[in-house]
Amino acid sequence: MKVKMLSRNPDNYVRDTKLDLQRVPRNYDPTLHPFEVPREYVRALNATKLERVFAKPFLASLDGHRDGVNCLAKHPKNLATVLSGACDGEVRIWNLTQRNCIRTIQAHEGFVRGICTRFCGTSFFTVGDDKTVKQWKMDGPGYGEEEEPLHTILGKTVYTGIDHHWKEAVFATCGQQVDIWDEQRTNPICSMTWGFDSISSVKFNPVETFLLGSCASDRNIVLYDMRQATPLKKVILDMRTNTICWNPMEAFIFTAANEDYNLYTFDMRALDTPVMVHMDHVSAVLDVDYSPTGKEFVSASFDKSIRIFPVDKSRSREVYHTKRMQHVICVKWTSDSKYIMCGSDEMNIRLWKANASEKLGVLTSREKAAKDYNQKLKEKFQHYPHIKRIARHRHLPKSIYSQIQEQRIMKEARRRKEVNRIKHSKPGSVPIVSEKKKHVVAVVK
Amino acid sequence: MTANRLAESLLALSQQEELVDLPKDYLLSGSEDEGDNDGEREHQKLLEAISSLDGKNRRKLAERSEASLKVSEFNVSSEGSGEKLVLADLLEPVKTSSSLATVKKQLNRVKSKKTVELPLNKEEIERARTPLEQEIFNLLHKNKQPVADPLLTPVEKASLQAMSLEEAKMRRAELQRARALQSYYEAKARREKKIKSKKYHKVVKKGKAKKALKEFEQLRKVNPAAALEELEKIEKARMMERMSLKHQNSGKWAKSKAIMAKYDLEARQAMQEQLAKNKELTQKLQVASESEEEEGGTEEKVEELLVPDVVNEVQMNADGPNPWMLRSCTSDTKEAATQEDPEQLPEPEAHEVSESEGEDRPVAEEEILLREFEERRSLRKRSELSQDAEPAGSQETKDSSSQEVLSELRVLSQKLKENDQSRKQKASSEGTIPQVQREEPATEEEEPLLLQRPERVQTLEELEELGKEECFQNKELPRPVLEGQQSERTPNNRPDAPKEKKKKEQMIDLQNLLTTQSPSVKSLAVPTIEELEDEEERNQRQMIKEAFAGDDVIRDFLKEKREAVEASKPKDVDLTLPGWGEWGGVGLKPSAKKRRRFLIKAPEGPPRKDKNLPNVIINEKRNIHTAAHQVRVLPYPFTHHWQFERTIQTPIGSTWNTQRAFQKLTTPKVVTKPGHIINPIKAEDVGYRSSSRSDLSVIQRNPKRITTRHKKQLKKSSVD
């Protein structure tokens, strides 16, 4: 019997000197490798199929809360640490790698309305229904110490949200007005109001750190400059906005999660028209968070699902749901852009992969090259109907699916009515309003 | 009398026993049986009644499968009547029952009237008045066949009478033995069949083959005619084998062996064996006598006499190379045809010749040819008659007749050759008339030569070559030398000069016949050579056309194209309403005027793209199957389809690009490292303020855009 062995002669591949050209073990004459397009098409098709085969995004569920999870916060310096506040006033700190709870604090009475970490990661702030703002140490208390906040600020009104400045020892709370606090003081530096309604969330701009955005239940989104005493401008939408989130890579872009099932990405310089209207949810969008790369964001909805949208696309690229996940109240994209966390009504925090079919762990260079190539192929051939169909296919819960159908019908009816109205009225008397402009009621400066 | 009867019955018994033995408990109808086995019979009846309940008639005559040792008188059966014979019945004299007495008397009376018979016979003889009838009667009488009552020939009667009781007994014993032997043989065969060992079967098969070969050799020595028949059988088997294409590597067994052959020496051997077998089977069978021909003329002659030529001819057809593949196939096939059916020979030949004649001198030549064939036919008839005249027709005469047929064929083929030859000679630019003259004596000489050629012509090629040889000789030799040469050659090629007188006569006859006709043929051939050639080519083409008649690709294609064109044509719309404004009904058609009026002519569509391309069908319709893989709408960022196409047509894989290019092409826009925190962008990151980048985990592919925006933003903020 013949024994086959690998025999490699170094003469065939080792260069004499470093300056020699590398030997090319392949003839790249295009005539020798015909049918480029069909071959790549097939590869793209296979890559797309494999992507769907390996799409298993759900990683872990962190359970321990005894009430619905109301807010989430990322640790600014540690990827593994996540903080969550529940509807029973409990705050828990989780370790994601071990997937367990490392600390539990009974922070408030009633809801924990908001939670945010300091930029240095040594402490975090919580606000609750008990009209208090509390600052806590990130590390747990030593042996024999009591679990106590570093500072407690008693306010006059209920605070519904809190966010910390990205560089300075300043934080902002919202309730009836937006207050900007110095950490060292018990009174706000300034309070800004525009209108008389409760403000549901306030967010600092991560790039232009003096800017703030807030959204109120009187359907408006207000922008502030911390250095000024008055708000900058506001935009009034059709329906109330629940949260906004700034794009960490583009200073003037933010996305608002609206009650009308849509998300609106605004350029703060031109608020009269949203840059993009993202629609796919079938119920109110409750929370939104940007990927640290600024290319995508994730939204949590009352329809028991979370969706991932590319910033420049109006349709989501991904939807995550499980049978047990109820209304998702809060969602966060981890700082390494690989994972997504969502807290929902049914007391669990779920950990998902941001890219459903991505392989976790260390990749070899060949694996990486293959991954990149496949990704490029998918991109290249994404418009081909077969590939598009496969890539877009998702399983949806029946409720969501039927609601999508229903809303499609409603939308079509509305469109038809509009078309008819235009058709049967004096030309020019009924203006044709684009989808983007439709939802913006007014911009006030 | 009883003894005689007994003997007869025994004889009958022995004859019947061979066929079928009834089951023991077959329903007995004889009244004699009632006494001894009444109960048994009842039981049988019951069984039968039960078995008939299910509708099917189970009663079947059981076949005797083995020799029964108890062949007793008690279960002797009588086949024809379906009743059992009982010995007592045979022994006892016929009881005269009162009811049968009158009938018997009548019978006796009839028997006693012998006077009636003879005149009747005579009458019959006299009735045969026509010569044919007479002949028949004569023949019958000669062979002692019964003329009037065709029951038993006198010989049979005699043999019957000659058989005594002992003989009958002996015969019975013999039969029993034979039966026993048969059953043993059957049992043995069954047993052997059950053996699963392949090796055993292989050995058995080989042994059989060897034995058969040996027998064949023996037979060939003893009885060549039978051997030839055997050979034919073998040949037929070979052909069957060849047609079924067994013993190749396509079978299940062969495939399995082929897999094993790499590792298993035995399997390899088996495969080689199989291949050898295949080769052997598919090879042309060599006729055994060929080698012997060289040895001696006399022996050869004997064999020739023994083996009828017709047999060889059959082989010739079977063994000849594929006629389709031959260059000069036309003549060959014609020859083959003539050989197959010598009776049919004249017509096609005449036809061909007359065709080839063209317009030069059609009538006269045709007449001559026709006469020639007529004469030949008459000759054949004559020989046949002579054969008939001698009823004890010997092998010799038969052979001579077949020889004759063959010789005719040869002559014809020779003629064809000569046509060729003359054509060649024309090519050598000689005058036609002297050529003809020169050739005439040659052919005269050649005819007998051909006939007396010692070798039998085995195949078509040989037949051809035979002609060619002579052509060459004729060509090479100038006229004066020719005759001498011929005379020289003649004794060489004719070692068997002393021949049967009769044969010689015939030959001379033939020679005469041919010499008279040959000039006409020659003169015909010369001016029509080219036409012949043309015809040959045409025939060849025709033949190939016929061979591939099933798949006429070109016509199919044209038809397909025509259909495609028809299908793509816009259809006219006929809006005529029959019966509208005029009478309607079965068989009534709307008037032409109306039809013209209501026929909406479809506008001519755009010209087809393949209008001027005869070998192409361009389908201008959209193909649904490919459409599923095609982009219908130009995707968003592109403004022109060629932009999009260009992006698609540029391959990015490493199959088409160098490693570096591949890496560049496939780098994603955003690279993130797992486990690294990506901080929000800062003005310093994008080089607005010259400071080191604090975060390297994000690589922006297109930082320019951001910087410009940043600038704007910063400007704005500064303004604010």
Short mmCIF file of N, CA and C in Angstrom, two decimals, chain B residues 134-199:
data_model
loop_
_atom_site.label_atom_id
_atom_site.label_comp_id
_atom_site.label_asym_id
_atom_site.label_seq_id
_atom_site.Cartn_x
_atom_site.Cartn_y
_atom_site.Cartn_z
N GLN B 134 -52.92 -39.76 -59.27
CA GLN B 134 -52.30 -41.05 -59.56
C GLN B 134 -50.91 -41.13 -58.95
N GLU B 135 -50.24 -40.08 -59.14
CA GLU B 135 -48.88 -40.05 -58.60
C GLU B 135 -48.89 -40.28 -57.10
N ILE B 136 -49.82 -39.57 -56.48
CA ILE B 136 -49.92 -39.68 -55.02
C ILE B 136 -50.21 -41.11 -54.61
N PHE B 137 -51.16 -41.67 -55.30
CA PHE B 137 -51.50 -43.05 -54.96
C PHE B 137 -50.32 -43.96 -55.17
N ASN B 138 -49.65 -43.66 -56.22
CA ASN B 138 -48.45 -44.47 -56.50
C ASN B 138 -47.47 -44.41 -55.36
N LEU B 139 -47.24 -43.18 -54.97
CA LEU B 139 -46.29 -42.97 -53.88
C LEU B 139 -46.72 -43.70 -52.63
N LEU B 140 -48.01 -43.56 -52.34
CA LEU B 140 -48.54 -44.19 -51.12
C LEU B 140 -48.36 -45.69 -51.18
N HIS B 141 -48.65 -46.21 -52.33
CA HIS B 141 -48.50 -47.65 -52.48
C HIS B 141 -47.07 -48.08 -52.31
N LYS B 142 -46.24 -47.27 -52.89
CA LYS B 142 -44.81 -47.61 -52.86
C LYS B 142 -44.31 -47.69 -51.42
N ASN B 143 -44.75 -46.73 -50.65
CA ASN B 143 -44.29 -46.67 -49.25
C ASN B 143 -45.14 -47.49 -48.30
N LYS B 144 -46.08 -48.22 -48.89
CA LYS B 144 -46.96 -49.09 -48.10
C LYS B 144 -47.73 -48.29 -47.06
N GLN B 145 -48.20 -47.16 -47.46
CA GLN B 145 -49.02 -46.35 -46.57
C GLN B 145 -50.46 -46.75 -46.78
N PRO B 146 -51.25 -46.70 -45.74
CA PRO B 146 -52.67 -47.02 -45.90
C PRO B 146 -53.34 -45.98 -46.76
N VAL B 147 -54.04 -46.45 -47.70
CA VAL B 147 -54.66 -45.53 -48.65
C VAL B 147 -56.03 -45.10 -48.19
N ALA B 148 -56.82 -46.09 -47.78
CA ALA B 148 -58.21 -45.79 -47.45
C ALA B 148 -58.36 -45.40 -45.99
N ASP B 149 -57.88 -46.28 -45.13
CA ASP B 149 -58.11 -46.07 -43.70
C ASP B 149 -56.79 -45.64 -43.05
N PRO B 150 -56.63 -44.37 -42.81
CA PRO B 150 -55.33 -43.93 -42.33
C PRO B 150 -55.17 -44.11 -40.84
N LEU B 151 -55.27 -45.31 -40.38
CA LEU B 151 -55.12 -45.55 -38.94
C LEU B 151 -53.76 -46.15 -38.61
N LEU B 152 -53.55 -47.33 -39.12
CA LEU B 152 -52.30 -48.00 -38.81
C LEU B 152 -51.63 -48.43 -40.12
N THR B 153 -50.36 -48.11 -40.20
CA THR B 153 -49.65 -48.60 -41.37
C THR B 153 -49.39 -50.07 -41.17
N PRO B 154 -49.16 -50.77 -42.25
CA PRO B 154 -48.88 -52.21 -42.14
C PRO B 154 -47.68 -52.47 -41.25
N VAL B 155 -46.73 -51.56 -41.32
CA VAL B 155 -45.53 -51.77 -40.49
C VAL B 155 -45.91 -51.73 -39.02
N GLU B 156 -46.71 -50.75 -38.70
CA GLU B 156 -47.14 -50.61 -37.31
C GLU B 156 -47.91 -51.82 -36.86
N LYS B 157 -48.78 -52.26 -37.78
CA LYS B 157 -49.57 -53.44 -37.44
C LYS B 157 -48.67 -54.61 -37.15
N ALA B 158 -47.72 -54.73 -38.05
CA ALA B 158 -46.79 -55.86 -37.90
C ALA B 158 -46.06 -55.78 -36.58
N SER B 159 -45.62 -54.56 -36.26
CA SER B 159 -44.87 -54.42 -35.02
C SER B 159 -45.75 -54.70 -33.82
N LEU B 160 -46.98 -54.31 -33.97
CA LEU B 160 -47.91 -54.58 -32.88
C LEU B 160 -48.08 -56.08 -32.68
N GLN B 161 -48.26 -56.69 -33.84
CA GLN B 161 -48.45 -58.14 -33.75
C GLN B 161 -47.20 -58.82 -33.22
N ALA B 162 -46.07 -58.25 -33.59
CA ALA B 162 -44.81 -58.90 -33.19
C ALA B 162 -44.58 -58.82 -31.69
N MET B 163 -45.20 -57.84 -31.06
CA MET B 163 -44.93 -57.64 -29.64
C MET B 163 -45.61 -58.70 -28.80
N SER B 164 -44.81 -59.40 -28.11
CA SER B 164 -45.38 -60.44 -27.26
C SER B 164 -45.52 -59.90 -25.84
N LEU B 165 -45.95 -60.73 -24.97
CA LEU B 165 -46.14 -60.33 -23.58
C LEU B 165 -44.80 -59.99 -22.94
N GLU B 166 -43.83 -60.80 -23.24
CA GLU B 166 -42.52 -60.55 -22.65
C GLU B 166 -41.97 -59.21 -23.09
N GLU B 167 -42.18 -59.00 -24.39
CA GLU B 167 -41.67 -57.75 -24.91
C GLU B 167 -42.34 -56.56 -24.22
N ALA B 168 -43.64 -56.73 -24.07
CA ALA B 168 -44.38 -55.65 -23.41
C ALA B 168 -43.86 -55.42 -22.01
N LYS B 169 -43.59 -56.51 -21.35
CA LYS B 169 -43.07 -56.42 -20.00
C LYS B 169 -41.73 -55.69 -19.99
N MET B 170 -40.93 -56.11 -20.94
CA MET B 170 -39.60 -55.51 -21.03
C MET B 170 -39.70 -54.00 -21.26
N ARG B 171 -40.59 -53.72 -22.15
CA ARG B 171 -40.75 -52.30 -22.49
C ARG B 171 -41.19 -51.49 -21.27
N ARG B 172 -42.11 -52.15 -20.56
CA ARG B 172 -42.60 -51.46 -19.37
C ARG B 172 -41.46 -51.21 -18.38
N ALA B 173 -40.68 -52.22 -18.20
CA ALA B 173 -39.55 -52.10 -17.26
C ALA B 173 -38.61 -50.98 -17.71
N GLU B 174 -38.42 -50.97 -19.01
CA GLU B 174 -37.52 -49.96 -19.57
C GLU B 174 -38.05 -48.56 -19.26
N LEU B 175 -39.33 -48.46 -19.50
CA LEU B 175 -39.95 -47.16 -19.27
C LEU B 175 -39.83 -46.74 -17.81
N GLN B 176 -40.06 -47.72 -16.98
CA GLN B 176 -39.94 -47.43 -15.55
C GLN B 176 -38.55 -46.94 -15.20
N ARG B 177 -37.62 -47.61 -15.77
CA ARG B 177 -36.23 -47.25 -15.49
C ARG B 177 -35.95 -45.83 -15.97
N ALA B 178 -36.46 -45.60 -17.16
CA ALA B 178 -36.23 -44.26 -17.73
C ALA B 178 -36.82 -43.19 -16.83
N ARG B 179 -38.02 -43.53 -16.33
CA ARG B 179 -38.68 -42.55 -15.48
C ARG B 179 -37.88 -42.30 -14.20
N ALA B 180 -37.43 -43.45 -13.65
CA ALA B 180 -36.64 -43.34 -12.42
C ALA B 180 -35.40 -42.49 -12.67
N LEU B 181 -34.77 -42.76 -13.79
CA LEU B 181 -33.56 -42.02 -14.11
C LEU B 181 -33.85 -40.53 -14.24
N GLN B 182 -34.97 -40.27 -14.88
CA GLN B 182 -35.34 -38.86 -15.08
C GLN B 182 -35.53 -38.17 -13.74
N SER B 183 -36.23 -38.90 -12.87
CA SER B 183 -36.48 -38.28 -11.56
C SER B 183 -35.18 -38.05 -10.80
N TYR B 184 -34.27 -39.02 -10.94
CA TYR B 184 -32.99 -38.82 -10.28
C TYR B 184 -32.30 -37.59 -10.85
N TYR B 185 -32.35 -37.51 -12.14
CA TYR B 185 -31.67 -36.39 -12.81
C TYR B 185 -32.25 -35.05 -12.36
N GLU B 186 -33.58 -35.08 -12.31
CA GLU B 186 -34.25 -33.85 -11.90
C GLU B 186 -33.83 -33.45 -10.49
N ALA B 187 -33.84 -34.47 -9.62
CA ALA B 187 -33.48 -34.20 -8.23
C ALA B 187 -32.07 -33.64 -8.15
N LYS B 188 -31.23 -34.25 -8.97
CA LYS B 188 -29.83 -33.83 -8.96
C LYS B 188 -29.72 -32.38 -9.43
N ALA B 189 -30.45 -32.09 -10.49
CA ALA B 189 -30.40 -30.74 -11.04
C ALA B 189 -30.88 -29.72 -10.02
N ARG B 190 -31.96 -30.12 -9.34
CA ARG B 190 -32.52 -29.22 -8.33
C ARG B 190 -31.50 -28.95 -7.23
N ARG B 191 -30.87 -30.04 -6.83
CA ARG B 191 -29.88 -29.93 -5.77
C ARG B 191 -28.74 -29.00 -6.19
N GLU B 192 -28.32 -29.21 -7.42
CA GLU B 192 -27.19 -28.43 -7.89
C GLU B 192 -27.56 -26.96 -8.03
N LYS B 193 -28.78 -26.78 -8.40
CA LYS B 193 -29.23 -25.40 -8.59
C LYS B 193 -29.24 -24.65 -7.27
N LYS B 194 -29.47 -25.42 -6.22
CA LYS B 194 -29.56 -24.78 -4.91
C LYS B 194 -28.21 -24.37 -4.36
N ILE B 195 -27.18 -24.92 -4.90
CA ILE B 195 -25.84 -24.63 -4.36
C ILE B 195 -25.51 -23.17 -4.60
N LYS B 196 -25.09 -22.52 -3.55
CA LYS B 196 -24.89 -21.07 -3.66
C LYS B 196 -23.46 -20.71 -4.04
N SER B 197 -22.59 -21.64 -3.88
CA SER B 197 -21.18 -21.31 -4.11
C SER B 197 -20.95 -20.85 -5.54
N LYS B 198 -20.37 -19.68 -5.67
CA LYS B 198 -20.14 -19.15 -7.01
C LYS B 198 -19.00 -19.88 -7.69
N LYS B 199 -18.08 -20.24 -6.84
CA LYS B 199 -16.91 -20.91 -7.39
C LYS B 199 -17.31 -22.23 -8.02
#
